[in-house]
Amino acid sequence: MDKKLEKIAEVLKKEGSTVTFFVGAGISTNCGIPDFRSPKTGLYANLQRLNLPYPEAVFDIEYFKKSPKAFYTLADELFPGKFLPSIFHYFIKLCQDKGKLRRCYSQNIDTLERIAGVEDDKIVEAHGSFANSHCITCKAEMETKVLRKLMKTGIPKCPVCKGYVKPDIVFFGEGLPSKFFDLWDEDCDTEKNLAIVAGTSLAVFPFANLPHEINKNCKRVLINREKCGTFLDSPRKTDIILLEDCDKIAEKLVDLLGWKTELDALIAKGKKKMETEKKLVEESESESESEEEEADKHKGVEKAEKLSKEVAAKVAKAEEGSKEGSTRGKEDKDVVDLASDLEKTKI
Ligand code: OAD
Ligand code: ZN
């Protein structure tokens, strides 16, 4: 194991080398967010209470159109803002700080890469995120903070047409963001590159194909609790496989690279920032609640929007220029359809 880690550190230290990450839910399990397919702890093994026809229906657009309640029950639990980044997220951020990060392709919707400080142009949220929301009928856009507010009163409906409002998470049956395809065209042939695949079962396509498609001269690394995908089906002689907790590996790599002080500083800063934000949101929410009581009940939705914008402004002010928050790539409706790959997923 130590030899393997030294090899990774050696490549990372090389002049001009870069790293591309391909990550999934496993890099956020240490933050308290369950992954999808781990046998006992994964989300899909724990959805009986939602009475779904099959577990992945919770992220299926056709099912959502008929029964959005299941998704919203889950969304309430998974909503960003409650979780801090893991050591692995900060490892990605440190690679960026050292000028080593080519790109981070993530399947996660928790925005923790951004919260850790990874820049927008370095992140591809292949399956979207909670950062923004749209009405699925008239496509009206809505800030997710407004959606959060609406969720407190039941299933969120569009103030314009009363259609269901959904965060811009890519559901099975929807196209991936065009940013995914555009940047992959640029990134797949990168030479002098390290490809680190971490915390994913590589079960959902087209994402699962990326580490398979990457340039043959690129050294591939898998950091995961299980061997999976292309590392099983089409292994390369030069692959490095580390079947371990991804935070443990990240911590060891950080040590080998001499980045420990910076890691500790990032962790401390992250904690402090979250405490400040929580306090501000709580204050704003209690202010809005007392104001709401006096407000005209029929204007509930408009009121919620206004107050949520105020919360957003306060949080933004507190962040002072932090680049946290996200802008999602436009969805391209003609691109690969996740639904066609649903069969390939192993539940
Ligand atoms: P999965 O739940 O399929 O896979 C997570 C992987 O991470 C598993 O192989 C775990 O063994 C591993 N793992 C968990 N915790 C770990 C840790 N601390 N250290 C190392 N490995 C760990 O999650 P994804 O591959 O991300 O799609 O799932 C892909 C997509 O399927 C998701 O984006 C989601 C889902 O349906 C949509 O929402 C569209
Ligand atoms: Zn609408």
Short mmCIF file of C-alpha atoms and ligand atoms in Angstrom, two decimals:
data_model
loop_
_atom_site.label_atom_id
_atom_site.label_comp_id
_atom_site.label_asym_id
_atom_site.label_seq_id
_atom_site.Cartn_x
_atom_site.Cartn_y
_atom_site.Cartn_z
CA MET A 1 0.00 0.00 0.00
CA ASP A 2 2.74 2.46 0.97
CA LYS A 3 4.53 1.80 -2.33
CA LYS A 4 1.32 2.53 -4.22
CA LEU A 5 0.82 5.79 -2.35
CA GLU A 6 4.40 6.83 -2.98
CA LYS A 7 3.89 6.18 -6.68
CA ILE A 8 0.81 8.45 -6.73
CA ALA A 9 2.66 11.18 -4.82
CA GLU A 10 5.59 10.88 -7.20
CA VAL A 11 3.36 11.42 -10.25
CA LEU A 12 1.66 14.37 -8.55
CA LYS A 13 4.99 15.99 -7.74
CA LYS A 14 6.20 15.80 -11.33
CA GLU A 15 6.55 19.11 -13.15
CA GLY A 16 3.51 19.76 -15.35
CA SER A 17 1.51 16.76 -14.17
CA THR A 18 -2.19 17.15 -13.49
CA VAL A 19 -4.93 15.08 -11.91
CA THR A 20 -8.53 14.50 -12.96
CA PHE A 21 -10.93 13.16 -10.36
CA PHE A 22 -13.99 10.98 -11.02
CA VAL A 23 -15.96 10.83 -7.82
CA GLY A 24 -19.23 9.54 -6.42
CA ALA A 25 -21.27 9.26 -3.25
CA GLY A 26 -18.52 7.36 -1.38
CA ILE A 27 -16.46 10.55 -0.91
CA SER A 28 -19.37 12.05 1.07
CA THR A 29 -20.28 9.09 3.32
CA ASN A 30 -17.87 10.33 6.00
CA CYS A 31 -19.78 13.63 5.96
CA GLY A 32 -22.93 11.79 7.04
CA ILE A 33 -24.57 11.47 3.61
CA PRO A 34 -25.41 7.86 2.69
CA ASP A 35 -24.26 6.52 -0.67
CA PHE A 36 -26.72 4.77 -3.00
CA ARG A 37 -25.68 1.15 -3.41
CA SER A 38 -23.81 0.04 -0.27
CA PRO A 39 -25.75 -3.06 0.80
CA LYS A 40 -27.01 -2.04 4.27
CA THR A 41 -26.32 1.65 4.59
CA GLY A 42 -26.99 2.85 1.01
CA LEU A 43 -30.05 4.94 0.17
CA TYR A 44 -31.51 2.36 -2.17
CA ALA A 45 -31.56 -0.25 0.60
CA ASN A 46 -33.41 2.11 2.91
CA LEU A 47 -36.28 3.47 0.88
CA GLN A 48 -39.03 1.00 1.90
CA ARG A 49 -40.79 3.79 3.77
CA LEU A 50 -41.34 5.67 0.50
CA ASN A 51 -43.33 2.81 -1.10
CA LEU A 52 -41.49 3.03 -4.39
CA PRO A 53 -42.07 0.51 -7.22
CA TYR A 54 -38.24 0.15 -7.38
CA PRO A 55 -35.59 2.15 -5.45
CA GLU A 56 -34.29 4.26 -8.35
CA ALA A 57 -37.83 5.53 -9.04
CA VAL A 58 -37.07 8.23 -6.47
CA PHE A 59 -34.82 9.83 -9.14
CA ASP A 60 -36.94 8.92 -12.18
CA ILE A 61 -38.49 11.87 -14.02
CA GLU A 62 -41.62 9.98 -15.14
CA TYR A 63 -42.25 8.75 -11.60
CA PHE A 64 -41.63 12.26 -10.23
CA LYS A 65 -44.25 13.75 -12.57
CA LYS A 66 -46.83 11.39 -11.07
CA SER A 67 -45.62 11.20 -7.46
CA PRO A 68 -43.15 13.90 -6.39
CA LYS A 69 -43.66 13.21 -2.68
CA ALA A 70 -41.04 10.45 -2.44
CA PHE A 71 -38.33 12.67 -3.89
CA TYR A 72 -39.22 15.55 -1.60
CA THR A 73 -39.15 13.35 1.50
CA LEU A 74 -35.62 12.37 0.57
CA ALA A 75 -34.61 15.86 -0.58
CA ASP A 76 -35.48 17.22 2.83
CA GLU A 77 -32.95 14.85 4.41
CA LEU A 78 -30.24 15.40 1.82
CA PHE A 79 -30.57 19.16 1.45
CA PRO A 80 -27.19 20.92 1.28
CA GLY A 81 -26.16 23.22 4.09
CA LYS A 82 -26.11 20.60 6.82
CA PHE A 83 -22.91 18.87 5.81
CA LEU A 84 -19.21 19.70 5.92
CA PRO A 85 -16.75 18.51 3.26
CA SER A 86 -14.65 15.40 3.91
CA ILE A 87 -10.86 15.16 3.92
CA PHE A 88 -11.13 13.83 0.38
CA HIS A 89 -13.02 16.97 -0.77
CA TYR A 90 -10.25 19.10 0.74
CA PHE A 91 -7.63 16.93 -0.96
CA ILE A 92 -9.24 17.89 -4.30
CA LYS A 93 -9.19 21.55 -3.27
CA LEU A 94 -5.49 21.26 -2.29
CA CYS A 95 -4.68 19.79 -5.71
CA GLN A 96 -6.34 22.90 -7.17
CA ASP A 97 -4.33 25.21 -4.90
CA LYS A 98 -1.11 23.52 -6.05
CA GLY A 99 -2.03 24.02 -9.72
CA LYS A 100 -2.48 20.28 -10.18
CA LEU A 101 -6.23 19.97 -10.68
CA ARG A 102 -7.24 19.40 -14.28
CA ARG A 103 -10.92 18.72 -13.45
CA CYS A 104 -13.21 17.10 -10.95
CA TYR A 105 -16.04 15.07 -12.51
CA SER A 106 -18.58 14.42 -9.79
CA GLN A 107 -21.80 12.42 -9.72
CA ASN A 108 -22.72 14.02 -6.42
CA ILE A 109 -25.53 16.50 -5.91
CA ASP A 110 -24.38 17.70 -2.50
CA THR A 111 -22.14 20.55 -3.83
CA LEU A 112 -19.47 19.64 -1.26
CA GLU A 113 -16.66 20.10 -3.80
CA ARG A 114 -17.76 23.74 -4.12
CA ILE A 115 -18.15 24.13 -0.38
CA ALA A 116 -14.57 22.85 -0.03
CA GLY A 117 -13.50 25.66 -2.38
CA VAL A 118 -13.10 23.97 -5.77
CA GLU A 119 -13.74 26.56 -8.52
CA ASP A 120 -16.70 26.34 -10.88
CA ASP A 121 -14.53 25.86 -13.97
CA LYS A 122 -12.83 22.87 -12.32
CA ILE A 123 -16.05 21.05 -11.41
CA VAL A 124 -18.38 19.09 -13.63
CA GLU A 125 -21.50 18.10 -11.72
CA ALA A 126 -22.49 15.37 -14.14
CA HIS A 127 -25.77 14.64 -12.36
CA GLY A 128 -26.59 18.26 -11.57
CA SER A 129 -27.03 19.67 -8.09
CA PHE A 130 -29.39 21.42 -5.70
CA ALA A 131 -27.88 24.77 -6.68
CA ASN A 132 -30.87 25.88 -8.77
CA SER A 133 -34.41 24.69 -9.47
CA HIS A 134 -36.94 24.82 -12.30
CA CYS A 135 -40.66 24.30 -12.73
CA ILE A 136 -40.95 21.07 -14.74
CA THR A 137 -43.96 22.47 -16.65
CA CYS A 138 -43.23 26.10 -17.60
CA LYS A 139 -39.45 25.91 -16.86
CA ALA A 140 -39.54 29.01 -14.63
CA GLU A 141 -36.27 29.22 -12.70
CA MET A 142 -36.16 29.41 -8.96
CA GLU A 143 -33.41 29.93 -6.44
CA THR A 144 -33.06 26.81 -4.34
CA LYS A 145 -33.32 28.84 -1.16
CA VAL A 146 -36.84 29.78 -2.29
CA LEU A 147 -37.56 26.12 -3.01
CA ARG A 148 -36.41 25.24 0.49
CA LYS A 149 -38.90 27.68 1.89
CA LEU A 150 -41.70 26.34 -0.29
CA MET A 151 -40.83 22.78 0.76
CA LYS A 152 -41.77 23.68 4.32
CA THR A 153 -45.38 24.14 3.23
CA GLY A 154 -45.64 20.84 1.31
CA ILE A 155 -44.79 19.79 -2.26
CA PRO A 156 -43.32 22.91 -3.89
CA LYS A 157 -45.45 24.24 -6.76
CA CYS A 158 -44.54 26.86 -9.31
CA PRO A 159 -45.95 30.31 -8.42
CA VAL A 160 -46.57 30.92 -12.16
CA CYS A 161 -48.30 27.74 -13.38
CA LYS A 162 -48.62 25.49 -10.30
CA GLY A 163 -46.42 22.82 -11.90
CA TYR A 164 -44.01 20.87 -9.70
CA VAL A 165 -40.68 22.52 -9.00
CA LYS A 166 -37.60 20.31 -9.08
CA PRO A 167 -33.95 21.05 -8.23
CA ASP A 168 -31.67 20.75 -11.27
CA ILE A 169 -30.62 17.23 -10.39
CA VAL A 170 -30.35 15.02 -13.46
CA PHE A 171 -32.99 12.34 -13.04
CA PHE A 172 -33.07 9.03 -14.88
CA GLY A 173 -34.80 10.01 -18.13
CA GLU A 174 -33.07 13.41 -18.44
CA GLY A 175 -30.03 14.61 -20.36
CA LEU A 176 -26.71 15.40 -18.68
CA PRO A 177 -25.48 19.01 -18.64
CA SER A 178 -23.73 20.08 -21.85
CA LYS A 179 -20.71 21.09 -19.70
CA PHE A 180 -20.13 17.38 -19.10
CA PHE A 181 -19.74 16.58 -22.80
CA ASP A 182 -17.93 19.79 -23.77
CA LEU A 183 -15.24 19.48 -21.11
CA TRP A 184 -14.80 15.74 -21.54
CA ASP A 185 -13.89 16.37 -25.18
CA GLU A 186 -11.05 18.56 -23.87
CA ASP A 187 -10.02 16.38 -20.95
CA CYS A 188 -10.11 12.79 -22.18
CA ASP A 189 -6.83 13.02 -24.06
CA THR A 190 -4.80 14.84 -21.44
CA GLU A 191 -1.27 13.49 -21.30
CA LYS A 192 0.88 13.64 -18.14
CA ASN A 193 -2.26 13.09 -16.21
CA LEU A 194 -3.35 11.09 -13.22
CA ALA A 195 -6.96 9.84 -13.09
CA ILE A 196 -8.24 9.26 -9.56
CA VAL A 197 -11.56 7.43 -9.36
CA ALA A 198 -12.99 7.50 -5.83
CA GLY A 199 -16.14 6.58 -3.94
CA THR A 200 -18.18 5.35 -6.87
CA SER A 201 -19.50 1.95 -7.93
CA LEU A 202 -19.16 3.07 -11.60
CA ALA A 203 -22.65 1.67 -12.13
CA VAL A 204 -24.33 4.59 -13.93
CA PHE A 205 -23.59 5.54 -17.53
CA PRO A 206 -22.38 7.60 -19.31
CA PHE A 207 -20.28 8.67 -16.28
CA ALA A 208 -18.96 5.13 -15.72
CA ASN A 209 -17.33 5.22 -19.16
CA LEU A 210 -15.03 8.17 -18.44
CA PRO A 211 -12.20 6.30 -16.67
CA HIS A 212 -12.41 3.72 -19.45
CA GLU A 213 -12.11 6.37 -22.16
CA ILE A 214 -9.23 8.29 -20.61
CA ASN A 215 -5.92 8.45 -22.50
CA LYS A 216 -3.90 5.22 -22.35
CA ASN A 217 -0.83 7.10 -21.07
CA CYS A 218 -2.73 8.29 -18.08
CA LYS A 219 -2.19 6.47 -14.80
CA ARG A 220 -5.50 5.33 -13.34
CA VAL A 221 -6.08 5.02 -9.60
CA LEU A 222 -9.11 3.52 -7.86
CA ILE A 223 -9.75 4.50 -4.25
CA ASN A 224 -12.88 2.67 -3.21
CA ARG A 225 -14.19 0.06 -0.81
CA GLU A 226 -14.77 -2.33 -3.71
CA LYS A 227 -13.29 -2.98 -7.13
CA CYS A 228 -15.69 -1.88 -9.82
CA GLY A 229 -16.45 -0.93 -13.42
CA THR A 230 -13.58 -0.63 -15.88
CA PHE A 231 -11.09 -1.64 -13.15
CA LEU A 232 -12.78 -5.06 -13.22
CA ASP A 233 -13.83 -5.34 -16.87
CA SER A 234 -10.90 -3.66 -18.67
CA PRO A 235 -8.03 -3.33 -16.20
CA ARG A 236 -4.80 -1.70 -17.37
CA LYS A 237 -1.38 -2.96 -16.30
CA THR A 238 -0.52 0.38 -14.76
CA ASP A 239 -3.71 0.69 -12.65
CA ILE A 240 -3.27 1.35 -8.94
CA ILE A 241 -6.05 -0.08 -6.80
CA LEU A 242 -6.54 0.97 -3.18
CA LEU A 243 -9.52 -0.74 -1.55
CA GLU A 244 -9.68 1.49 1.52
CA ASP A 245 -11.58 4.38 3.04
CA CYS A 246 -11.00 7.35 0.73
CA ASP A 247 -10.38 9.81 3.57
CA LYS A 248 -7.69 7.57 5.05
CA ILE A 249 -5.95 7.45 1.68
CA ALA A 250 -6.32 11.20 1.15
CA GLU A 251 -4.83 11.88 4.57
CA LYS A 252 -1.81 9.67 3.82
CA LEU A 253 -1.30 11.31 0.44
CA VAL A 254 -1.51 14.77 2.01
CA ASP A 255 1.22 13.71 4.46
CA LEU A 256 3.45 12.37 1.70
CA LEU A 257 3.00 15.56 -0.29
CA GLY A 258 3.70 17.81 2.71
CA TRP A 259 0.28 19.51 2.58
CA LYS A 260 -0.83 18.71 6.16
CA THR A 261 -0.78 22.28 7.54
CA GLU A 262 -2.89 23.50 4.64
CA LEU A 263 -5.35 20.64 5.10
CA ASP A 264 -5.81 21.46 8.80
CA ALA A 265 -6.34 25.12 7.96
CA LEU A 266 -9.00 24.28 5.38
CA ILE A 267 -10.86 22.00 7.80
CA ALA A 268 -10.85 24.66 10.54
CA LYS A 269 -11.98 27.39 8.11
CA GLY A 270 -14.80 25.20 6.78
CA LYS A 271 -16.15 24.52 10.28
CA LYS A 272 -16.10 28.18 11.21
CA LYS A 273 -17.83 29.25 8.03
CA MET A 274 -20.62 26.73 8.49
CA GLU A 275 -21.24 27.88 12.06
CA THR A 276 -21.53 31.51 10.89
CA GLU A 277 -23.90 30.57 8.08
CA LYS A 278 -26.10 28.44 10.32
CA LYS A 279 -26.43 31.29 12.78
CA LEU A 280 -27.38 33.76 10.07
CA VAL A 281 -29.96 31.42 8.54
CA GLU A 282 -31.50 30.71 11.95
CA GLU A 283 -31.73 34.43 12.73
CA SER A 284 -33.29 35.20 9.36
CA GLU A 285 -35.74 32.33 9.67
CA SER A 286 -36.96 33.40 13.08
CA GLU A 287 -37.30 36.99 11.82
CA SER A 288 -39.25 35.78 8.79
CA GLU A 289 -41.52 33.58 10.87
CA SER A 290 -42.67 36.44 13.07
CA GLU A 291 -43.13 38.67 10.02
CA GLU A 292 -45.01 35.92 8.24
CA GLU A 293 -47.52 35.58 11.04
CA GLU A 294 -48.63 39.14 10.44
CA ALA A 295 -48.51 38.90 6.67
CA ASP A 296 -51.47 38.37 4.44
CA LYS A 297 -51.85 34.56 4.25
CA HIS A 298 -52.82 34.72 0.55
CA LYS A 299 -49.45 36.17 -0.33
CA GLY A 300 -47.53 33.27 1.21
CA VAL A 301 -45.48 32.31 -1.83
CA GLU A 302 -44.38 35.85 -2.71
CA LYS A 303 -43.46 36.42 0.89
CA ALA A 304 -41.40 33.23 1.02
CA GLU A 305 -39.48 34.30 -2.08
CA LYS A 306 -38.74 37.74 -0.69
CA LEU A 307 -37.57 36.45 2.66
CA SER A 308 -35.46 33.74 1.15
CA LYS A 309 -33.72 36.29 -1.04
CA GLU A 310 -32.93 38.25 2.10
CA VAL A 311 -31.41 35.13 3.67
CA ALA A 312 -29.39 34.52 0.52
CA ALA A 313 -28.11 38.10 0.54
CA LYS A 314 -27.08 37.86 4.18
CA VAL A 315 -25.31 34.56 3.67
CA ALA A 316 -23.55 35.91 0.58
CA LYS A 317 -22.42 38.94 2.56
CA ALA A 318 -21.07 36.72 5.32
CA GLU A 319 -19.15 34.68 2.81
CA GLU A 320 -17.45 37.83 1.58
CA GLY A 321 -16.40 37.04 -1.89
CA SER A 322 -16.26 33.27 -1.36
CA LYS A 323 -16.93 31.50 -4.63
CA GLU A 324 -19.19 28.99 -2.98
CA GLY A 325 -22.62 28.39 -4.52
CA SER A 326 -22.98 27.12 -7.97
CA THR A 327 -24.11 27.73 -11.45
CA ARG A 328 -25.21 24.67 -13.27
CA GLY A 329 -24.40 23.98 -16.87
CA LYS A 330 -27.39 24.22 -19.18
CA GLU A 331 -29.05 20.91 -19.77
CA ASP A 332 -28.83 19.62 -23.26
CA LYS A 333 -31.98 17.73 -24.02
CA ASP A 334 -30.50 15.87 -26.97
CA VAL A 335 -27.62 14.30 -25.13
CA VAL A 336 -27.32 10.85 -23.69
CA ASP A 337 -30.32 9.72 -21.79
CA LEU A 338 -29.68 8.27 -18.36
CA ALA A 339 -32.86 6.21 -18.64
CA SER A 340 -31.38 4.00 -21.33
CA ASP A 341 -28.67 3.06 -18.88
CA LEU A 342 -30.96 2.32 -16.00
CA GLU A 343 -30.80 -1.39 -16.77
CA LYS A 344 -27.03 -1.34 -16.44
CA THR A 345 -27.21 -0.19 -12.84
CA LYS A 346 -26.83 -2.91 -10.24
CA ILE A 347 -29.01 -2.43 -7.24
P1 OAD B 1 -22.84 4.23 -5.24
O1 OAD B 1 -23.60 4.14 -3.96
O2 OAD B 1 -23.35 3.42 -6.37
O3 OAD B 1 -21.32 3.81 -4.99
C1 OAD B 1 -20.58 4.32 -3.91
C2 OAD B 1 -19.27 3.55 -3.83
O4 OAD B 1 -18.44 4.16 -2.86
C3 OAD B 1 -19.43 2.10 -3.42
O5 OAD B 1 -18.62 1.31 -4.25
C4 OAD B 1 -18.92 2.07 -1.96
O6 OAD B 1 -18.32 0.84 -1.64
C5 OAD B 1 -17.91 3.18 -1.98
N1 OAD B 1 -17.72 3.87 -0.69
C6 OAD B 1 -18.64 4.30 0.18
N2 OAD B 1 -18.07 4.97 1.20
C7 OAD B 1 -16.72 4.97 0.96
C8 OAD B 1 -15.58 5.50 1.65
N3 OAD B 1 -15.71 6.19 2.78
N4 OAD B 1 -14.36 5.29 1.09
C9 OAD B 1 -14.22 4.59 -0.06
N5 OAD B 1 -15.25 4.09 -0.75
C10 OAD B 1 -16.49 4.27 -0.25
O7 OAD B 1 -22.75 5.78 -5.60
P2 OAD B 1 -22.39 6.43 -7.01
O8 OAD B 1 -21.43 5.58 -7.75
O9 OAD B 1 -22.04 7.84 -6.75
O10 OAD B 1 -27.59 9.19 -9.73
O11 OAD B 1 -23.80 6.39 -7.74
C11 OAD B 1 -23.93 6.92 -9.04
C12 OAD B 1 -25.28 7.51 -9.27
O12 OAD B 1 -26.29 6.55 -8.93
C13 OAD B 1 -25.62 8.70 -8.41
O13 OAD B 1 -25.10 9.90 -8.91
C14 OAD B 1 -27.12 8.72 -8.44
C15 OAD B 1 -27.40 7.25 -8.31
O14 OAD B 1 -28.58 6.82 -8.90
C16 OAD B 1 -28.52 10.14 -9.81
O15 OAD B 1 -28.97 10.67 -8.83
C17 OAD B 1 -28.92 10.51 -11.20
ZN ZN B 2 -44.39 26.76 -13.89
#
